[in-house]
């Protein structure tokens, strides 16, 4: 929760006077066109006043300066006791609209608040890499501009305005809707709260330091099913750890309305003094092990690699929905058994930040032992194909 | 929590103005700004009356009928700027006056902006154009009206900018301002001003409005403070705007006076000059403010003869100080005169002076011997000057020389007319030679006896000189006829005499503690040279002249007799304050004011400290005394007072807190509406009828905390239904 009034410093007159003439560290005050006109008018009238010793002009100059003071006071009153809270969605996905909520609260007793403008940024960033400033002392102009252009390309900027008036002691919800364009880690930042209230002389921006890192899952894509493959059942050595309709007891869980009474585990219920029902293991083991090899030698083209990740994510979701996803191996990482939604989310989170690796030693390690392994290979220079036991299953 | 963006999750039900309504308010305020700005053009001699009238009419029409600009042909928009530029260039070339041309261009631009729909930048242009007019008018007129106008303009402009900001931050669902298009924008299609006023009143919250008024008063206070502390230093560059406009006098006190000119000035009750006197007891009983000395009489007109002008007035000089012939005295009285614009370029003076100091450098001609000073140009603004002591005792001592004799008055008179004058002079003063004082006394009395004072003179019809005809008649006349006749009669009798014009009298303003002379105090009188003393004696046929000694002694009561405490005097006192504290505020005054403020603060602090230490000493002494009955009573009383104060303070603090939270705010429109419905339902309910179900909800809206309110709109709809049911049941009962 961000609050402009949260940081309280010990009161001193010096601090008050200094804060009146010099913006705080994260604050920015920029004159608008009317502001520039007013300042120019003040300078012109001031020069004329000194040139002519006319008290009429001195009076006009004083009035213009007093208007600037009034503008500052009203702007301060407008932002006083206004707080806001950003509600970030839990799931972001490339190509899907994401809604970032903003609850703005005016805690003033009788003064409304007008004309606030909230600026959001969504910046792509590497999750593990430290964001460090790069020295530009020796850089050339083109290099700096190119770096800035790259940074600008990797960010989405949005503004949300407070419509009309926010009454005292009231809360309003604003939504910023944006569509992520790249997977990966995104830093959602409420960059500033600005206002030109009351007279539009100055645009005051209060800088905010709150930011939230969110993972953007790969896009869901359309793929072409090439062959109707049936996953074969393995003999004995495959244990399916997923609830289903088999005969082996898998687990007990609390009773839920609608559960059959025949499934109630009476002994366990008696011991725990709450109704528990039995869950049986799934008998079908005809699932797939998804194995994604992300070595750069195999995927030299960036677009193709992105397509690979999107296809893998889409297939994982589809297989999970069909109850046929057993595990996922990504590069040299450990195999992730997928039993619950949480496991799938873990996979998608890993896919979201997946980068091509130098080589993939897991290729030899994971090559044998598992049946129904779904692997991926380049399909021409742009496409990606998913293979099961060397058989083309789907392509994108 | 999922909700529509911008939806208020929790808050008050006060309505908001729509974008169209905000545009209507913006349009109205823009029109008002134009009108205020244009009104100031009336004070500038820019010869643009027709343009001012056109802008006013157009602005009024388009402001109150915003659909009109849509009917302006596209051709006007295309040709407007080239035409204005050409007009400005031609104006400048033909008249060679920059400032009036700029004022006219400004008016044309305002007219153009009033004729068409405005975008934001056009609105800003209107503000700047209006401000230009007001500032120029203020600088040129130095009038108190400037203060009123600039304050009204500032309030209006700030409100205007506020509305512009609100318009920008309010979502605009397909609503365009309409600038540059010929179609009527939605907001201008059908404006109902009374409805808009009601909406604005409904939207306004009185505490916010009160705060707005308070903040604007704060702006005024800060302006005054800044005006006081802005460092001043004199560059001596003079009024730069004055150079760009031709100055014109607007009154009758010029080098020549026809009969009736002074009387015409008397018809005007406006203020001519204010005088601040360091010692009010020095003001004479009948102060005569001399401005002009007229020696030559020709064809019914008194004027300054060219010879007198050349010989008695020095060559023009530029400076801040004029030295006179007045003798220096120990008890120097300082007279600060604020001469209103358009009175004359001749400065009103009581007599010989020691020195005159102008607020800023002036170009002037000094007639030192005659105790007259003339500025080279007619001032178009108020002119302030300080006179360091008038020498009221010695009189004017310039030797008459060849002037003021019969030869300067008899050129246009025929021999018969001269004969008539000699006869009249003999009738009035007798045939034997008299001293100047005696002659003045007798002729003055004779003129008063034969003629009645009237602003409507009765000059006998016929040929020849009108003054001679009047002197020989018994008709009524004004001061110029009295003074002129006296001068002609004195001259034919062998005395040197002259007509003097200026002001006589005045009143003491009890509010500003200053002496005020109005144009209605304009007067003409005569001066006659006394060869014995070498002094010019004042000879006013309309009043017996008092001696200088008598005047001095009578001054103590003079001010009280002329004390003016009317409403006009209150207004005049504001003007004097404006002249004293604003227009004439200079480095010296600034230093003095700051010094006074500093001394006041120091002395107040000192007094407070002394009082505190005295009180502490008294308290210690009292405590040190042994306890007795009185002391116990006093202690009990003090404790009671302290408890009462604490209780009162807690009550007050609680009340303030509730007020700030908006609880118990009976002026809330929703609470008022609920109260009205409760009254209606109560009045409409019979004794046996059950209480409507909606009443608890209404009571909650009327008296309950805001957080517990039900939806007011639904409750009022339910109340309306309940009231209809009540009426229906009563009607059916009555029919039954």
mmCIF file of C-alpha atoms in Angstrom, chain B residues 259 297 413 417-418 420-425 427-428 443 446-451 458-460 465-477 480-490 492:
data_model
loop_
_atom_site.group_PDB
_atom_site.id
_atom_site.type_symbol
_atom_site.label_atom_id
_atom_site.label_comp_id
_atom_site.label_asym_id
_atom_site.label_seq_id
_atom_site.Cartn_x
_atom_site.Cartn_y
_atom_site.Cartn_z
ATOM 1 C CA UNK B 259 -17.487 82.181 -19.108
ATOM 2 C CA UNK B 297 -9.277 89.541 -21.440
ATOM 3 C CA UNK B 413 -13.636 96.995 -25.432
ATOM 4 C CA UNK B 417 -17.896 100.094 -22.860
ATOM 5 C CA UNK B 418 -14.908 101.651 -21.094
ATOM 6 C CA UNK B 420 -19.718 102.239 -18.753
ATOM 7 C CA UNK B 421 -17.090 100.473 -16.696
ATOM 8 C CA UNK B 422 -15.776 103.758 -15.285
ATOM 9 C CA UNK B 423 -19.311 104.756 -14.327
ATOM 10 C CA UNK B 424 -19.939 101.421 -12.668
ATOM 11 C CA UNK B 425 -16.599 101.600 -10.823
ATOM 12 C CA UNK B 427 -20.853 103.823 -8.434
ATOM 13 C CA UNK B 428 -19.267 100.924 -6.642
ATOM 14 C CA UNK B 443 -16.512 96.659 -5.026
ATOM 15 C CA UNK B 446 -21.340 96.328 -4.287
ATOM 16 C CA UNK B 447 -21.253 93.316 -6.658
ATOM 17 C CA UNK B 448 -22.826 91.036 -4.068
ATOM 18 C CA UNK B 449 -25.534 93.586 -3.434
ATOM 19 C CA UNK B 450 -26.437 94.074 -7.105
ATOM 20 C CA UNK B 451 -26.004 90.493 -8.314
ATOM 21 C CA UNK B 458 -28.573 86.310 -16.537
ATOM 22 C CA UNK B 459 -26.631 88.395 -19.008
ATOM 23 C CA UNK B 460 -28.709 91.128 -20.624
ATOM 24 C CA UNK B 465 -18.962 92.806 -24.399
ATOM 25 C CA UNK B 466 -21.060 90.428 -22.270
ATOM 26 C CA UNK B 467 -19.058 91.094 -19.110
ATOM 27 C CA UNK B 468 -19.643 94.836 -19.348
ATOM 28 C CA UNK B 469 -23.334 94.259 -19.968
ATOM 29 C CA UNK B 470 -23.548 91.977 -16.931
ATOM 30 C CA UNK B 471 -21.591 94.361 -14.693
ATOM 31 C CA UNK B 472 -23.964 97.138 -15.618
ATOM 32 C CA UNK B 473 -27.026 94.984 -14.932
ATOM 33 C CA UNK B 474 -28.570 93.459 -11.824
ATOM 34 C CA UNK B 475 -28.700 89.937 -13.226
ATOM 35 C CA UNK B 476 -27.532 86.805 -11.438
ATOM 36 C CA UNK B 477 -24.150 85.353 -12.297
ATOM 37 C CA UNK B 480 -16.393 83.876 -13.276
ATOM 38 C CA UNK B 481 -18.673 86.845 -13.939
ATOM 39 C CA UNK B 482 -18.112 88.181 -10.446
ATOM 40 C CA UNK B 483 -14.341 87.781 -10.691
ATOM 41 C CA UNK B 484 -14.147 89.083 -14.266
ATOM 42 C CA UNK B 485 -16.244 92.157 -13.488
ATOM 43 C CA UNK B 486 -14.147 92.865 -10.434
ATOM 44 C CA UNK B 487 -10.941 92.707 -12.479
ATOM 45 C CA UNK B 488 -12.289 95.026 -15.200
ATOM 46 C CA UNK B 489 -13.597 97.492 -12.634
ATOM 47 C CA UNK B 490 -10.292 97.453 -10.726
ATOM 48 C CA UNK B 492 -10.390 101.002 -14.989
#
